[in-house]
Amino acid sequence: MSLQVEKLEKNMAKLTIEVSAEELEKAIQGAYLKSKNKISIPGFRKGKAPRKMIEQMYGREIFYEDAANDLIPDAYEKALEECQEEIVSSPKVDVVQLEAGKPFIFTAEVALKPEVTLGKYKGVEVPKSDLEVTQEEVEAEINREREKNSRTVEVTDRAVQDGDIATIDYEGFVDGVAFEGGKGEDYALTIGSNTFIPGFEEALVGAQIGQETEVHVTFPKEYHAEELAGKAAVFKCTVKALQEKLLPELDEDFVGDISEESDTVEEYREEIRKKLSDRKAAEAKTVKEEDVIEAIIKDAQMDIPEAMVETQQRQMAQDYAQRMQAQGVSMEQYTQYTGVTSQMLVEQMKPQALSRIQSRLVLEAVVAAEGITASQEEFEEEAKTMGEAYQMEADKVKELLGDNGKKQVMEDICIRKAVEFVVENAVEVESAK
């Protein structure tokens, strides 16, 4: 096998890969042996016709495509090992010469890893996060906990109030005509949940159990059903049953049931305040990292080839599909539920794919600029952590990783260190009020 590399514009390259005529002949013979049992030739039993006889009847090229498909992956892999450039995309393959007795030649157009020119990456200014926890936030969190521990009771002696769960029958009309999808029975609607179109739930407040109530609303102009968008409608509703939520009293009994750390209401408030403070700090850390990296990207220069982005898009879409599959949802089912096809999913991934590539490239540049390295001890610790996550011994993890996997893990450790470095060196400034 021989390789020639031609640099193209925009960080693209064309690899011209040549496989010897002898290797091509072996591949053609292999394709014949795999296919001969499927080919019928008059006067011969299936699988017994000589290759030359088949080629005479169907043409010399009959086995070329299978031979090429057999040769290309291995030849391309060897070319990658020989190539000095760092290739960052799937290849676009084009066959140049495919003829028995001659070398097999094909090209692979690929993206090359772009060079990054860093701008400012130390002392980057980012907005300062507000970490203060207000009393209103504490009380809101406590009320959420009370909501989670609430119980419902049947109501028979009053009208509908905000927050009630009303079981209703309803039918909608536009210009006096019932419309498709506008009818429901025994629907449990929480008043104030904003489940129905604007104004519907508010109009049920005050409705009496067992009495028909007319609800007058207007569908939003951006409503998903175009034939209803922006139109006035009347819903005839009957409240068949009513329930209300009863929240537990905020007292020491409630605290004892809900918390393992607190005994009194005040201690519980402090526990909630600390939980909210920790949550805000974690969220602020993530936001700060994102802001710092985004600022470094904006001040850096790099020409990212489209093929690199497309490869990242496809990989992310495949990862997403695999996660869905693990949850028992196939891509076909996902398309049926959402209307999003595989190709649409790939397209949706483009902004995130570009951002991920830009982030990785600038952080790799920071690693190089600052001479950041990963030690063997850090790799051992990472292998141990991975082993705990996958419930296997660290030595088994290292065995499965191999040399290439270890290299990737070491690079990832360096990237994390680069994130820590740029964040530690960033400057937080007060946001303009």
PDB file of N, CA, C and O in Angstrom, residues 135-164:
ATOM      1  N   GLN A 135     -35.120  34.741  51.661  1.00  0.00           N
ATOM      2  CA  GLN A 135     -36.116  34.073  52.497  1.00  0.00           C
ATOM      3  C   GLN A 135     -37.274  33.555  51.644  1.00  0.00           C
ATOM      4  O   GLN A 135     -37.831  32.486  51.916  1.00  0.00           O
ATOM      5  N   GLU A 136     -37.607  34.301  50.581  1.00  0.00           N
ATOM      6  CA  GLU A 136     -38.683  33.859  49.681  1.00  0.00           C
ATOM      7  C   GLU A 136     -38.324  32.536  49.016  1.00  0.00           C
ATOM      8  O   GLU A 136     -39.185  31.653  48.850  1.00  0.00           O
ATOM      9  N   GLU A 137     -37.071  32.375  48.636  1.00  0.00           N
ATOM     10  CA  GLU A 137     -36.639  31.122  48.001  1.00  0.00           C
ATOM     11  C   GLU A 137     -36.697  29.959  48.985  1.00  0.00           C
ATOM     12  O   GLU A 137     -37.072  28.832  48.618  1.00  0.00           O
ATOM     13  N   VAL A 138     -36.328  30.244  50.231  1.00  0.00           N
ATOM     14  CA  VAL A 138     -36.389  29.205  51.268  1.00  0.00           C
ATOM     15  C   VAL A 138     -37.832  28.753  51.465  1.00  0.00           C
ATOM     16  O   VAL A 138     -38.136  27.549  51.487  1.00  0.00           O
ATOM     17  N   GLU A 139     -38.743  29.724  51.600  1.00  0.00           N
ATOM     18  CA  GLU A 139     -40.146  29.388  51.832  1.00  0.00           C
ATOM     19  C   GLU A 139     -40.741  28.666  50.628  1.00  0.00           C
ATOM     20  O   GLU A 139     -41.547  27.738  50.785  1.00  0.00           O
ATOM     21  N   ALA A 140     -40.349  29.065  49.421  1.00  0.00           N
ATOM     22  CA  ALA A 140     -40.864  28.411  48.214  1.00  0.00           C
ATOM     23  C   ALA A 140     -40.411  26.956  48.155  1.00  0.00           C
ATOM     24  O   ALA A 140     -41.184  26.066  47.774  1.00  0.00           O
ATOM     25  N   GLU A 141     -39.159  26.705  48.545  1.00  0.00           N
ATOM     26  CA  GLU A 141     -38.648  25.326  48.553  1.00  0.00           C
ATOM     27  C   GLU A 141     -39.366  24.488  49.610  1.00  0.00           C
ATOM     28  O   GLU A 141     -39.702  23.318  49.367  1.00  0.00           O
ATOM     29  N   ILE A 142     -39.602  25.088  50.760  1.00  0.00           N
ATOM     30  CA  ILE A 142     -40.334  24.365  51.810  1.00  0.00           C
ATOM     31  C   ILE A 142     -41.747  24.038  51.339  1.00  0.00           C
ATOM     32  O   ILE A 142     -42.246  22.923  51.561  1.00  0.00           O
ATOM     33  N   ASN A 143     -42.375  24.984  50.668  1.00  0.00           N
ATOM     34  CA  ASN A 143     -43.733  24.735  50.172  1.00  0.00           C
ATOM     35  C   ASN A 143     -43.762  23.645  49.111  1.00  0.00           C
ATOM     36  O   ASN A 143     -44.726  22.880  49.003  1.00  0.00           O
ATOM     37  N   ARG A 144     -42.681  23.564  48.319  1.00  0.00           N
ATOM     38  CA  ARG A 144     -42.602  22.472  47.339  1.00  0.00           C
ATOM     39  C   ARG A 144     -42.545  21.118  48.051  1.00  0.00           C
ATOM     40  O   ARG A 144     -43.141  20.138  47.605  1.00  0.00           O
ATOM     41  N   GLU A 145     -41.793  21.077  49.156  1.00  0.00           N
ATOM     42  CA  GLU A 145     -41.729  19.834  49.931  1.00  0.00           C
ATOM     43  C   GLU A 145     -43.094  19.509  50.540  1.00  0.00           C
ATOM     44  O   GLU A 145     -43.507  18.353  50.584  1.00  0.00           O
ATOM     45  N   ARG A 146     -43.791  20.537  51.002  1.00  0.00           N
ATOM     46  CA  ARG A 146     -45.128  20.307  51.553  1.00  0.00           C
ATOM     47  C   ARG A 146     -46.078  19.813  50.459  1.00  0.00           C
ATOM     48  O   ARG A 146     -46.913  18.940  50.693  1.00  0.00           O
ATOM     49  N   GLU A 147     -45.940  20.387  49.256  1.00  0.00           N
ATOM     50  CA  GLU A 147     -46.761  19.941  48.123  1.00  0.00           C
ATOM     51  C   GLU A 147     -46.526  18.458  47.839  1.00  0.00           C
ATOM     52  O   GLU A 147     -47.474  17.706  47.595  1.00  0.00           O
ATOM     53  N   LYS A 148     -45.263  18.054  47.861  1.00  0.00           N
ATOM     54  CA  LYS A 148     -44.935  16.652  47.576  1.00  0.00           C
ATOM     55  C   LYS A 148     -45.517  15.712  48.623  1.00  0.00           C
ATOM     56  O   LYS A 148     -45.742  14.536  48.362  1.00  0.00           O
ATOM     57  N   ASN A 149     -45.729  16.235  49.804  1.00  0.00           N
ATOM     58  CA  ASN A 149     -46.255  15.412  50.889  1.00  0.00           C
ATOM     59  C   ASN A 149     -47.725  15.720  51.193  1.00  0.00           C
ATOM     60  O   ASN A 149     -48.225  15.384  52.265  1.00  0.00           O
ATOM     61  N   SER A 150     -48.385  16.342  50.245  1.00  0.00           N
ATOM     62  CA  SER A 150     -49.787  16.699  50.455  1.00  0.00           C
ATOM     63  C   SER A 150     -50.691  15.482  50.241  1.00  0.00           C
ATOM     64  O   SER A 150     -50.276  14.463  49.697  1.00  0.00           O
ATOM     65  N   ARG A 151     -51.933  15.616  50.647  1.00  0.00           N
ATOM     66  CA  ARG A 151     -52.939  14.584  50.385  1.00  0.00           C
ATOM     67  C   ARG A 151     -54.171  15.261  49.810  1.00  0.00           C
ATOM     68  O   ARG A 151     -54.374  16.471  49.985  1.00  0.00           O
ATOM     69  N   THR A 152     -54.974  14.509  49.103  1.00  0.00           N
ATOM     70  CA  THR A 152     -56.176  15.080  48.499  1.00  0.00           C
ATOM     71  C   THR A 152     -57.415  14.559  49.222  1.00  0.00           C
ATOM     72  O   THR A 152     -57.464  13.395  49.631  1.00  0.00           O
ATOM     73  N   VAL A 153     -58.400  15.442  49.345  1.00  0.00           N
ATOM     74  CA  VAL A 153     -59.663  15.052  49.976  1.00  0.00           C
ATOM     75  C   VAL A 153     -60.809  15.490  49.079  1.00  0.00           C
ATOM     76  O   VAL A 153     -60.707  16.482  48.339  1.00  0.00           O
ATOM     77  N   GLU A 154     -61.887  14.727  49.122  1.00  0.00           N
ATOM     78  CA  GLU A 154     -63.064  15.023  48.320  1.00  0.00           C
ATOM     79  C   GLU A 154     -63.767  16.279  48.863  1.00  0.00           C
ATOM     80  O   GLU A 154     -63.869  16.467  50.079  1.00  0.00           O
ATOM     81  N   VAL A 155     -64.230  17.127  47.954  1.00  0.00           N
ATOM     82  CA  VAL A 155     -64.967  18.337  48.320  1.00  0.00           C
ATOM     83  C   VAL A 155     -66.367  18.243  47.709  1.00  0.00           C
ATOM     84  O   VAL A 155     -66.515  17.958  46.513  1.00  0.00           O
ATOM     85  N   THR A 156     -67.375  18.500  48.524  1.00  0.00           N
ATOM     86  CA  THR A 156     -68.761  18.411  48.023  1.00  0.00           C
ATOM     87  C   THR A 156     -69.601  19.645  48.328  1.00  0.00           C
ATOM     88  O   THR A 156     -70.710  19.777  47.800  1.00  0.00           O
ATOM     89  N   ASP A 157     -69.076  20.539  49.173  1.00  0.00           N
ATOM     90  CA  ASP A 157     -69.931  21.617  49.685  1.00  0.00           C
ATOM     91  C   ASP A 157     -69.523  23.012  49.242  1.00  0.00           C
ATOM     92  O   ASP A 157     -69.900  24.000  49.865  1.00  0.00           O
ATOM     93  N   ARG A 158     -68.763  23.113  48.163  1.00  0.00           N
ATOM     94  CA  ARG A 158     -68.405  24.460  47.707  1.00  0.00           C
ATOM     95  C   ARG A 158     -68.088  24.431  46.207  1.00  0.00           C
ATOM     96  O   ARG A 158     -68.028  23.374  45.570  1.00  0.00           O
ATOM     97  N   ALA A 159     -67.838  25.623  45.674  1.00  0.00           N
ATOM     98  CA  ALA A 159     -67.512  25.768  44.252  1.00  0.00           C
ATOM     99  C   ALA A 159     -66.005  25.557  44.021  1.00  0.00           C
ATOM    100  O   ALA A 159     -65.212  25.456  44.966  1.00  0.00           O
ATOM    101  N   VAL A 160     -65.625  25.529  42.758  1.00  0.00           N
ATOM    102  CA  VAL A 160     -64.219  25.327  42.368  1.00  0.00           C
ATOM    103  C   VAL A 160     -63.371  26.511  42.808  1.00  0.00           C
ATOM    104  O   VAL A 160     -63.761  27.676  42.636  1.00  0.00           O
ATOM    105  N   GLN A 161     -62.199  26.210  43.387  1.00  0.00           N
ATOM    106  CA  GLN A 161     -61.229  27.233  43.779  1.00  0.00           C
ATOM    107  C   GLN A 161     -59.893  26.956  43.086  1.00  0.00           C
ATOM    108  O   GLN A 161     -59.631  25.846  42.620  1.00  0.00           O
ATOM    109  N   ASP A 162     -59.060  27.981  43.037  1.00  0.00           N
ATOM    110  CA  ASP A 162     -57.725  27.824  42.466  1.00  0.00           C
ATOM    111  C   ASP A 162     -56.950  26.767  43.255  1.00  0.00           C
ATOM    112  O   ASP A 162     -56.977  26.758  44.482  1.00  0.00           O
ATOM    113  N   GLY A 163     -56.274  25.865  42.541  1.00  0.00           N
ATOM    114  CA  GLY A 163     -55.502  24.811  43.178  1.00  0.00           C
ATOM    115  C   GLY A 163     -56.262  23.509  43.315  1.00  0.00           C
ATOM    116  O   GLY A 163     -55.659  22.466  43.605  1.00  0.00           O
ATOM    117  N   ASP A 164     -57.591  23.530  43.116  1.00  0.00           N
ATOM    118  CA  ASP A 164     -58.392  22.305  43.203  1.00  0.00           C
ATOM    119  C   ASP A 164     -58.084  21.373  42.025  1.00  0.00           C
ATOM    120  O   ASP A 164     -57.608  21.805  40.971  1.00  0.00           O
TER     121      ASP A 164
END
